[in-house]
PDB file of N, CA and C in Angstrom:
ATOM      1  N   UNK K  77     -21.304   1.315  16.918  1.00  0.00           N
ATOM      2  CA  UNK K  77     -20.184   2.154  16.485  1.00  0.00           C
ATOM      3  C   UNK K  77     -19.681   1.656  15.133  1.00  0.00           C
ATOM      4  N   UNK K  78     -19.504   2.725  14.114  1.00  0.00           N
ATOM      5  CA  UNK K  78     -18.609   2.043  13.184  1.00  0.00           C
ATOM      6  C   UNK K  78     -17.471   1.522  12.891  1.00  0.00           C
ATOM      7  N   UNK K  79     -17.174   0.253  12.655  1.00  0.00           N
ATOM      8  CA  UNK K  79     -16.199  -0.408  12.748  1.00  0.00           C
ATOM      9  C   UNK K  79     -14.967   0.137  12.304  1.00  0.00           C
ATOM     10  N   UNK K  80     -15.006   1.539  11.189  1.00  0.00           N
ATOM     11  CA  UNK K  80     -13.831   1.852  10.367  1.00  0.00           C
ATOM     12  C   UNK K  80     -13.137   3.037  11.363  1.00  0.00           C
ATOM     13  N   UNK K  81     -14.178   3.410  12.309  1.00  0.00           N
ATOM     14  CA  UNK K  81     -13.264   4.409  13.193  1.00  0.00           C
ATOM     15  C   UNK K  81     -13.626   3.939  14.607  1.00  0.00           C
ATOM     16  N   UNK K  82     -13.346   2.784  14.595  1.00  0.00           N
ATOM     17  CA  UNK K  82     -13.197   1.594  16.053  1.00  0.00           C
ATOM     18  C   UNK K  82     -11.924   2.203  16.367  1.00  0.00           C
ATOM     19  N   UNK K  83     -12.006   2.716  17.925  1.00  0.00           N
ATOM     20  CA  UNK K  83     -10.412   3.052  18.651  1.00  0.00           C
ATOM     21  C   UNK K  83     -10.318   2.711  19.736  1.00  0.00           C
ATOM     22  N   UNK K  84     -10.762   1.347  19.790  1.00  0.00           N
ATOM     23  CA  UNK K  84     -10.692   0.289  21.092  1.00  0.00           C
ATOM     24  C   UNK K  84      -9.216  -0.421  20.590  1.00  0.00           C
ATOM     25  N   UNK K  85      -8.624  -1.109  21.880  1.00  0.00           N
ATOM     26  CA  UNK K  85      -7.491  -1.704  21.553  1.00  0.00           C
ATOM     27  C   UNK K  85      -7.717  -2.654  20.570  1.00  0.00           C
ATOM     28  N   UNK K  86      -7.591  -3.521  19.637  1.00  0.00           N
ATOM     29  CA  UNK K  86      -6.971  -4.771  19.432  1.00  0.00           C
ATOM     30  C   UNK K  86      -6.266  -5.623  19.580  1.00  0.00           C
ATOM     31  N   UNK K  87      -5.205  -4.984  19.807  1.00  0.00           N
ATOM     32  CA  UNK K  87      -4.171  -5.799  20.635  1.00  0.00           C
ATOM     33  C   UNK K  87      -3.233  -5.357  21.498  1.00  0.00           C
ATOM     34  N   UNK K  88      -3.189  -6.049  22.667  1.00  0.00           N
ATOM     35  CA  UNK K  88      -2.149  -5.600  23.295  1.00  0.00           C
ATOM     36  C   UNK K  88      -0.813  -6.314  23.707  1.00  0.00           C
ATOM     37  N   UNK K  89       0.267  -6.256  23.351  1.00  0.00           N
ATOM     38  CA  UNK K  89       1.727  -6.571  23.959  1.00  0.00           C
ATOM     39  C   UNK K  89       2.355  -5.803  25.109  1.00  0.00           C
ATOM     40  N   UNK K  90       2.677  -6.511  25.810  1.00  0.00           N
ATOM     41  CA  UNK K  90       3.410  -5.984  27.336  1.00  0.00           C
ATOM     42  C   UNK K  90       4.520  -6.574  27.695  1.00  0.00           C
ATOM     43  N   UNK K  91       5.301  -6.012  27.597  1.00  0.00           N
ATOM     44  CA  UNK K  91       6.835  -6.502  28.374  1.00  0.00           C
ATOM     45  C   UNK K  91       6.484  -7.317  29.794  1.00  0.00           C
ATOM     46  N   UNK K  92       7.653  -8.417  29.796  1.00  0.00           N
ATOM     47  CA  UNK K  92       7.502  -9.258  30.727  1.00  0.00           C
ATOM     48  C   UNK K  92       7.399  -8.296  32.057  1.00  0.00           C
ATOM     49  N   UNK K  93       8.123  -7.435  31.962  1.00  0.00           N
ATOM     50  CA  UNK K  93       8.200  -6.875  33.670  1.00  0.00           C
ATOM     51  C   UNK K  93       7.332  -5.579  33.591  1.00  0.00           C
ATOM     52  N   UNK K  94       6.332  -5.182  32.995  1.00  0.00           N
ATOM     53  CA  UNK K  94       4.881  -4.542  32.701  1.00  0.00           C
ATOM     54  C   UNK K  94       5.737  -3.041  32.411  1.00  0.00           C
ATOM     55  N   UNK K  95       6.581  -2.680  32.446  1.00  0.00           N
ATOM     56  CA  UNK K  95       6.988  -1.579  31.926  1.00  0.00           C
ATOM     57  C   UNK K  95       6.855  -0.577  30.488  1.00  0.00           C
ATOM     58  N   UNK K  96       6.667  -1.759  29.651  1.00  0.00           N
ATOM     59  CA  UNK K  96       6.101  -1.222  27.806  1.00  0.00           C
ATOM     60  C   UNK K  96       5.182  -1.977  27.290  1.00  0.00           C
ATOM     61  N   UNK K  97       4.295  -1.189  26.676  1.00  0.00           N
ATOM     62  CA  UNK K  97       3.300  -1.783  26.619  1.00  0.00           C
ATOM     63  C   UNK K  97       2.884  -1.323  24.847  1.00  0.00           C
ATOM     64  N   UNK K  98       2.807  -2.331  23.740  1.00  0.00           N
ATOM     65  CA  UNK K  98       2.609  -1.632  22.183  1.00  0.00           C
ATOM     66  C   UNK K  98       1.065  -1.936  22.386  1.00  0.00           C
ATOM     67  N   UNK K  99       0.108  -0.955  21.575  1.00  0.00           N
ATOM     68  CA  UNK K  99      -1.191  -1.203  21.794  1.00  0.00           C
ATOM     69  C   UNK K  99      -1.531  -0.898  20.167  1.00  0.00           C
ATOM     70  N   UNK K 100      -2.344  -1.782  20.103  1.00  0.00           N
ATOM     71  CA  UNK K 100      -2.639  -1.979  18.165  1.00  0.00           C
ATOM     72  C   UNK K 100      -4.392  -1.313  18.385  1.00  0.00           C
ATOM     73  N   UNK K 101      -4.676  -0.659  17.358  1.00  0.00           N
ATOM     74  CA  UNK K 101      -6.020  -0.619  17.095  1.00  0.00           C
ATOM     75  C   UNK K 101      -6.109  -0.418  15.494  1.00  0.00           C
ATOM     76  N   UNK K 102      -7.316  -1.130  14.640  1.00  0.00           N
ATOM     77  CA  UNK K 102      -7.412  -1.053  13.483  1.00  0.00           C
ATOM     78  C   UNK K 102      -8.920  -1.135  13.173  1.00  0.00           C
ATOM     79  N   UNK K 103      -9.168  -0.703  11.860  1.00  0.00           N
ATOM     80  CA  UNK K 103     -10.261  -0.766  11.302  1.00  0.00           C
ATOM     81  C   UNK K 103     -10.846  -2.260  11.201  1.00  0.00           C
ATOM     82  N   UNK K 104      -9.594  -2.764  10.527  1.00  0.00           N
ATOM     83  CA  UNK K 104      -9.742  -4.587   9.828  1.00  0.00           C
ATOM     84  C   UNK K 104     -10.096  -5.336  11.446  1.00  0.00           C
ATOM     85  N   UNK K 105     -10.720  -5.997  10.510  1.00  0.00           N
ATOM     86  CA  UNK K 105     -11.704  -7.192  11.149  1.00  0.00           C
ATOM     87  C   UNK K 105     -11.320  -7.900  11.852  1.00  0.00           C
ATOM     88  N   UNK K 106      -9.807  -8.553  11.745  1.00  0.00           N
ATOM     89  CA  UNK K 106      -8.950  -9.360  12.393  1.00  0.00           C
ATOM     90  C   UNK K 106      -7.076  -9.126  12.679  1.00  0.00           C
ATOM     91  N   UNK K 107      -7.293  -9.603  13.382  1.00  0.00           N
ATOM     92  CA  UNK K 107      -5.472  -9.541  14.018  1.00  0.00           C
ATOM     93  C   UNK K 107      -4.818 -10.994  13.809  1.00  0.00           C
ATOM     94  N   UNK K 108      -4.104 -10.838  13.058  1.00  0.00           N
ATOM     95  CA  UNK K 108      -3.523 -12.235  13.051  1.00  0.00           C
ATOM     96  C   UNK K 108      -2.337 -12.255  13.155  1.00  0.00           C
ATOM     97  N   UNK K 109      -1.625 -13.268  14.627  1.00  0.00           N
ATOM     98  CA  UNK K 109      -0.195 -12.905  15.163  1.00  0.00           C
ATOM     99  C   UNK K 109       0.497 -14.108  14.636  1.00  0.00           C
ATOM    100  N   UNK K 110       1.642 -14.199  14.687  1.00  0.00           N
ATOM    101  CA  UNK K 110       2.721 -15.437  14.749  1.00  0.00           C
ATOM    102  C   UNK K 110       3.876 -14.538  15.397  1.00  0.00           C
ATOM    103  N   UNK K 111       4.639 -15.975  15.947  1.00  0.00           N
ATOM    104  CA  UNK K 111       5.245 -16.035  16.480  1.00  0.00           C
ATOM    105  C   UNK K 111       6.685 -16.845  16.642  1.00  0.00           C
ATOM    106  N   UNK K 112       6.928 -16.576  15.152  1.00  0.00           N
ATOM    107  CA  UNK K 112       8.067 -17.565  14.539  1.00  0.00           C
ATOM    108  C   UNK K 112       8.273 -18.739  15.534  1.00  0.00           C
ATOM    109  N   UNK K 113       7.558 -19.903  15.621  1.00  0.00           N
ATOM    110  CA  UNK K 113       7.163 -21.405  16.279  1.00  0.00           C
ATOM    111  C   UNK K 113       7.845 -21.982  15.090  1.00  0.00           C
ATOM    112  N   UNK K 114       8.773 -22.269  15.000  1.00  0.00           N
ATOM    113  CA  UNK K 114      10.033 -23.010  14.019  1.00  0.00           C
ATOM    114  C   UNK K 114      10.767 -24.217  14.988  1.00  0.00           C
ATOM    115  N   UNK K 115      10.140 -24.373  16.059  1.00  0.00           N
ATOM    116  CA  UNK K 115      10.780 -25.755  16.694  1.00  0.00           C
ATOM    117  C   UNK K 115      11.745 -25.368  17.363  1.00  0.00           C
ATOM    118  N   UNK K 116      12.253 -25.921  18.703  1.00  0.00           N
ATOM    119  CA  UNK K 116      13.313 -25.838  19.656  1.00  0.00           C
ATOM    120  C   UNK K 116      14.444 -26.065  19.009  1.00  0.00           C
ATOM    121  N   UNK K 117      14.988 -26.432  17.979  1.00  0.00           N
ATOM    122  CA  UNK K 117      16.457 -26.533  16.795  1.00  0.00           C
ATOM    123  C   UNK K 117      16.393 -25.915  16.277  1.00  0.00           C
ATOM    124  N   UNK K 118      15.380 -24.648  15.993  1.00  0.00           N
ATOM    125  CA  UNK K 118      15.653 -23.615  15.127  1.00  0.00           C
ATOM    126  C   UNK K 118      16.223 -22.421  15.315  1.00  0.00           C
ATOM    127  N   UNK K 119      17.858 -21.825  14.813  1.00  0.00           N
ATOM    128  CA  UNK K 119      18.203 -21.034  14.643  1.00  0.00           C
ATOM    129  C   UNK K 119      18.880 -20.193  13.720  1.00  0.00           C
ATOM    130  N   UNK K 120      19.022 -19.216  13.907  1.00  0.00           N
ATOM    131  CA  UNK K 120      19.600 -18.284  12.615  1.00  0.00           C
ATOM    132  C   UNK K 120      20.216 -16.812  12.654  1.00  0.00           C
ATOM    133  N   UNK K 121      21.540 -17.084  12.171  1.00  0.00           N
ATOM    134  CA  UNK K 121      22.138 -15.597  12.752  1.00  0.00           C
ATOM    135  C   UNK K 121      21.465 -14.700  12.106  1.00  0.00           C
ATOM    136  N   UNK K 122      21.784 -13.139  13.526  1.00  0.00           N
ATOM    137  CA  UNK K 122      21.134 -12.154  13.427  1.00  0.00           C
ATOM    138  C   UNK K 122      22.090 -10.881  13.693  1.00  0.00           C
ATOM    139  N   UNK K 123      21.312  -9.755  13.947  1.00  0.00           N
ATOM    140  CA  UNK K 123      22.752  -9.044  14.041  1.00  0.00           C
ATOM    141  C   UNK K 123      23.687  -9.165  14.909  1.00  0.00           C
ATOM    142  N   UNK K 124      23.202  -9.070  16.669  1.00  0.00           N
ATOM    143  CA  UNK K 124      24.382  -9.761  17.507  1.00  0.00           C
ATOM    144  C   UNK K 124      23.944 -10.347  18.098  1.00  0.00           C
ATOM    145  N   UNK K 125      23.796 -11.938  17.263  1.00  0.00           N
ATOM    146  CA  UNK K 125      23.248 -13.220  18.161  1.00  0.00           C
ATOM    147  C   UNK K 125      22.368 -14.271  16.995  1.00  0.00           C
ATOM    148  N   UNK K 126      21.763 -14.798  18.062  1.00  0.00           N
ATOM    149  CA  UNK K 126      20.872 -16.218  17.061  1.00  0.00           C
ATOM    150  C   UNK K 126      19.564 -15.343  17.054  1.00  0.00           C
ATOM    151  N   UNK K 127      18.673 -16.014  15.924  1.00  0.00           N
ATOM    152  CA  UNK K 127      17.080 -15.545  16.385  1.00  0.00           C
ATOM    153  C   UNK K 127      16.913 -17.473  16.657  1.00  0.00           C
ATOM    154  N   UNK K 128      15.985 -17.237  17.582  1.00  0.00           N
ATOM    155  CA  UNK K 128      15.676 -18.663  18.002  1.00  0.00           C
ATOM    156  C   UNK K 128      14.162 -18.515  18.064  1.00  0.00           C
ATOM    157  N   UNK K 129      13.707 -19.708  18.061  1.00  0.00           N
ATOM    158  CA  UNK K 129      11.912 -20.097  18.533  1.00  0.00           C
ATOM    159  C   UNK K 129      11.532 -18.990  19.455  1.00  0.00           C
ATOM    160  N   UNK K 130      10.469 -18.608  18.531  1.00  0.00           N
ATOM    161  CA  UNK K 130       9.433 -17.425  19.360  1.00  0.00           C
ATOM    162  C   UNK K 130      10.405 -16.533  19.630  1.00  0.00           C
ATOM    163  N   UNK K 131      11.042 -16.191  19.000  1.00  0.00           N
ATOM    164  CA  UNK K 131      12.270 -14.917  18.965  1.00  0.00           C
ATOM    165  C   UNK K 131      11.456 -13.678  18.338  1.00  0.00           C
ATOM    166  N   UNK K 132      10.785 -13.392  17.806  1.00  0.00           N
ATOM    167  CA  UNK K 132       9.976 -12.637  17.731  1.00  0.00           C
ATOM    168  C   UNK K 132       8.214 -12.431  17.619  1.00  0.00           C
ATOM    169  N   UNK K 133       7.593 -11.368  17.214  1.00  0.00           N
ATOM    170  CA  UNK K 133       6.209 -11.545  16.935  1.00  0.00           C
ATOM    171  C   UNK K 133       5.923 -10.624  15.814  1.00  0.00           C
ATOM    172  N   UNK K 134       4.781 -11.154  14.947  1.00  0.00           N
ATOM    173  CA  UNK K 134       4.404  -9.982  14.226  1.00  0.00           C
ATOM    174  C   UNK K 134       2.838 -10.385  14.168  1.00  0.00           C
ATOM    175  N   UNK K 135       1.929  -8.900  13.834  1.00  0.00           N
ATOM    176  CA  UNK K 135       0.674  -8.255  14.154  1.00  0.00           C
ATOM    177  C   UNK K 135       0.243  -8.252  13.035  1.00  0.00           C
ATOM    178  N   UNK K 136      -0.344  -9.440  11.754  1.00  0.00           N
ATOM    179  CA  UNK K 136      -1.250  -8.791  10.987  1.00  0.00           C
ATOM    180  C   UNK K 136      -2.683  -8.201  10.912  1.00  0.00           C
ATOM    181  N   UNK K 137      -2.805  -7.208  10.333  1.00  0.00           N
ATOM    182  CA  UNK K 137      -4.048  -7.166  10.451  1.00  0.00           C
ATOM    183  C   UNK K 137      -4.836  -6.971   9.056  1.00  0.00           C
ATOM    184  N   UNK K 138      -5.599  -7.839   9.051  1.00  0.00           N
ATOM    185  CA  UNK K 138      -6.782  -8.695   7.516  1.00  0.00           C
ATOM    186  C   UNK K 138      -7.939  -8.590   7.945  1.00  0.00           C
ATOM    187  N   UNK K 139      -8.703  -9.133   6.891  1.00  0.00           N
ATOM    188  CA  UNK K 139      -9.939  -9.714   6.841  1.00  0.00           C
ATOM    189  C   UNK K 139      -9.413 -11.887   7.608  1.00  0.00           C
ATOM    190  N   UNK K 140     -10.299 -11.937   8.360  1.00  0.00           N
ATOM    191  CA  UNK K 140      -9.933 -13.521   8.628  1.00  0.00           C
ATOM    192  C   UNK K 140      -9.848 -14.409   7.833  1.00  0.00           C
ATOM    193  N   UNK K 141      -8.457 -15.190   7.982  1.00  0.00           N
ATOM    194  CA  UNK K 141      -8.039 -16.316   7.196  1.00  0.00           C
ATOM    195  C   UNK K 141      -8.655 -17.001   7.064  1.00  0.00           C
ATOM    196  N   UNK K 142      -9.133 -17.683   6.058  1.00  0.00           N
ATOM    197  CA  UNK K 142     -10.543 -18.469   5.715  1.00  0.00           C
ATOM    198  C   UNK K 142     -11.790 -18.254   5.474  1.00  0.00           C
ATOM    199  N   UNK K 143     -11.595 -16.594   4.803  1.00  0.00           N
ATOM    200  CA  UNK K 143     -12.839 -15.990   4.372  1.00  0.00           C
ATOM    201  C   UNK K 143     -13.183 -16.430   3.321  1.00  0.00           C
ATOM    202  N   UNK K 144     -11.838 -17.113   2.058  1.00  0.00           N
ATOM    203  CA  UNK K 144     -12.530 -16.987   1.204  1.00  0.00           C
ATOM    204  C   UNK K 144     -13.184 -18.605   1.554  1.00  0.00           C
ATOM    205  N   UNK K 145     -13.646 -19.005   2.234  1.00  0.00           N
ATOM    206  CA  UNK K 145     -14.625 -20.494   2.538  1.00  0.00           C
ATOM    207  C   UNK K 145     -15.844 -20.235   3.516  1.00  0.00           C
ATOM    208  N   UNK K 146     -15.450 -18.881   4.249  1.00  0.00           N
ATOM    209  CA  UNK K 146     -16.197 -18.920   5.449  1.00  0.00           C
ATOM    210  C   UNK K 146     -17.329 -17.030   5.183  1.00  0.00           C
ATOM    211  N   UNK K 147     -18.096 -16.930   4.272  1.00  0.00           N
ATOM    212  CA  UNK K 147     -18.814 -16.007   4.129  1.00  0.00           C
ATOM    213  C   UNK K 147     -18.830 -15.151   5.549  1.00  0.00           C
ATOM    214  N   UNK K 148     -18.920 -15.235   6.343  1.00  0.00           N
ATOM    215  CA  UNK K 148     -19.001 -14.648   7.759  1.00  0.00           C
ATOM    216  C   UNK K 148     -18.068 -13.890   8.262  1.00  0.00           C
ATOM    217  N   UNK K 149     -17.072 -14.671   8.002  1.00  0.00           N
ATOM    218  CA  UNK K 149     -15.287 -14.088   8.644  1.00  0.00           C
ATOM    219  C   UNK K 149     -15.431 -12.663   7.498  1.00  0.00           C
ATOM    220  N   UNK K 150     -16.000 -12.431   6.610  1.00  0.00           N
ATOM    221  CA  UNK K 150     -15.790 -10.845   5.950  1.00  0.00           C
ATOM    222  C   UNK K 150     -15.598 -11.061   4.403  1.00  0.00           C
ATOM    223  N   UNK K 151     -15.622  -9.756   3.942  1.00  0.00           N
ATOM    224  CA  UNK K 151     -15.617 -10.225   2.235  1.00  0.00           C
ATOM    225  C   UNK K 151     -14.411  -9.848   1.616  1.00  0.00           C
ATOM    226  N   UNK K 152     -14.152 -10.344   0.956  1.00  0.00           N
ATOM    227  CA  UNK K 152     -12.453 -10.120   0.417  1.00  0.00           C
ATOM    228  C   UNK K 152     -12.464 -10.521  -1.190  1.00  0.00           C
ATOM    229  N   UNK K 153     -13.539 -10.141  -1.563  1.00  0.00           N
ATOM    230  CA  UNK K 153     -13.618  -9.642  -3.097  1.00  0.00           C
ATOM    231  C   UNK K 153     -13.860  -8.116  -3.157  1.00  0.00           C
ATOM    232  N   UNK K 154     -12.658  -7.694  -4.150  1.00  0.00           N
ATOM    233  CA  UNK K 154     -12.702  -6.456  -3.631  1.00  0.00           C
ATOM    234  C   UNK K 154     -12.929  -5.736  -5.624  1.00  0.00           C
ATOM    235  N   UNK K 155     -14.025  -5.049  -6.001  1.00  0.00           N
ATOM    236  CA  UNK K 155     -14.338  -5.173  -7.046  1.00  0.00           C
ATOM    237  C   UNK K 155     -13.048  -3.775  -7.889  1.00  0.00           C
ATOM    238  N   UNK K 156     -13.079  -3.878  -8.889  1.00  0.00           N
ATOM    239  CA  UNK K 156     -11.730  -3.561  -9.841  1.00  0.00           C
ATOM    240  C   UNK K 156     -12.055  -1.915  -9.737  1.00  0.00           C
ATOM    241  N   UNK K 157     -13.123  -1.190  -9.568  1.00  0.00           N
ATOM    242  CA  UNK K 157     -13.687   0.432  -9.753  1.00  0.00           C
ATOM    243  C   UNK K 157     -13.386   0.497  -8.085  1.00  0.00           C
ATOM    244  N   UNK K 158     -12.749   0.011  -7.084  1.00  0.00           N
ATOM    245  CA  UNK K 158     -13.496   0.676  -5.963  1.00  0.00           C
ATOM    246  C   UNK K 158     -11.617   0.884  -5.508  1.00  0.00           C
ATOM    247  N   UNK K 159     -12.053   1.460  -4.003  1.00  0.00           N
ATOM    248  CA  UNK K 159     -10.581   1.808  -3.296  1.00  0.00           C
ATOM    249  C   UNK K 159     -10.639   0.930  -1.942  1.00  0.00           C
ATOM    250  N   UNK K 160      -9.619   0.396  -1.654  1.00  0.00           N
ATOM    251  CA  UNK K 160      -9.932  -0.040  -0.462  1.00  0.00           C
ATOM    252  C   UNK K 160      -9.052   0.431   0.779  1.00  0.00           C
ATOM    253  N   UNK K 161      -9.317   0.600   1.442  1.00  0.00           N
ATOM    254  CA  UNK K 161      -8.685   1.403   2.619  1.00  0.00           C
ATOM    255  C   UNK K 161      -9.187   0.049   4.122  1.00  0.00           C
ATOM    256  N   UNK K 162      -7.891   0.475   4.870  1.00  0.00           N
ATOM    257  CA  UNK K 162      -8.058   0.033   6.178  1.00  0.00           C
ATOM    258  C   UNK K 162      -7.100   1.125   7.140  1.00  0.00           C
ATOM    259  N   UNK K 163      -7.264   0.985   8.593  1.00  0.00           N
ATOM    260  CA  UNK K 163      -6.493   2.271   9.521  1.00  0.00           C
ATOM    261  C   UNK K 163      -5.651   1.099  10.442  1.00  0.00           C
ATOM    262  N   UNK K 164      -4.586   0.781  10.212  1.00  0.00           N
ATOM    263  CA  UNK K 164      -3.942   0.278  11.708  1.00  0.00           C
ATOM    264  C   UNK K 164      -2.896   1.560  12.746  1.00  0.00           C
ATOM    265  N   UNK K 165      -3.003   1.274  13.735  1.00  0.00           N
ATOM    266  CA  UNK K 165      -2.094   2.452  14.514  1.00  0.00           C
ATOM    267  C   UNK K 165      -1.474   1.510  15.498  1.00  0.00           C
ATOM    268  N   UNK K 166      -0.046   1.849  15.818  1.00  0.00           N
ATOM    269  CA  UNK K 166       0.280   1.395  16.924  1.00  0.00           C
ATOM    270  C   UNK K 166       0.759   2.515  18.014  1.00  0.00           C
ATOM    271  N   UNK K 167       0.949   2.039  19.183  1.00  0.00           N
ATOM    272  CA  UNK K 167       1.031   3.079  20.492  1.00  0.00           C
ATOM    273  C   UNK K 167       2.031   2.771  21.599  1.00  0.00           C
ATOM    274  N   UNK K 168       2.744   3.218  22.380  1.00  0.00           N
ATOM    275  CA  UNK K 168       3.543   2.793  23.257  1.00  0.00           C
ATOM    276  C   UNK K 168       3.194   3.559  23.824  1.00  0.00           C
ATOM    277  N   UNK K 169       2.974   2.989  25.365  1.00  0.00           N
ATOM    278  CA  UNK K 169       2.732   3.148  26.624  1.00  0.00           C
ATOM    279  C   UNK K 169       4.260   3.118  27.466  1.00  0.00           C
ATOM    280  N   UNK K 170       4.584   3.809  28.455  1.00  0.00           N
ATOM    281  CA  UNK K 170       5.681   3.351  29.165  1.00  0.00           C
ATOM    282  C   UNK K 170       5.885   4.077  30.412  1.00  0.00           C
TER     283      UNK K 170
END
């Protein structure tokens, strides 16, 4: 199948009590999450409240970090005449 109209999940997030569910699918090669890991002393006001450790998540989606060392993980020279395009979608289930 071609990878640029891949519409298999990539990722999936689910609420603790299985009720919502965000479902990622993309063209790009890789998903790369964090999870603001700032240490058990880390906080910072927000609108009503602290954001604290692992207070949130976010979904990138790239070519894999360490391509430009690792020929394999994908190519990320992207030449000056061309266009580059990628498709991410997200979905809620509920």
């Amino acid at each position: 199948m071609d990878k640029k109209h891949n519409n298999q999940v990539a990722a999936k997030l689910t609420s603790s009590d299985g009720l919502v569910a965000v479902n990622l699918t993309t063209s790009s090669p890789a998903v790369v999450i964090f999870t603001a890991n700032f240490g058990t002393d880390f906080s910072l006001p927000m609108r009503r409240g602290l954001f604290k450790n692992h207070g949130g998540i976010t979904l990138e989606t790239q070519v894999a970090p360490g391509a430009e060392r690792y020929p394999e993980f994908g190519n990320i020279i992207l030449d000056s005449n061309l266009q580059y395009h990628e498709r991410t979608l997200f979905g809620l289930d509920f």
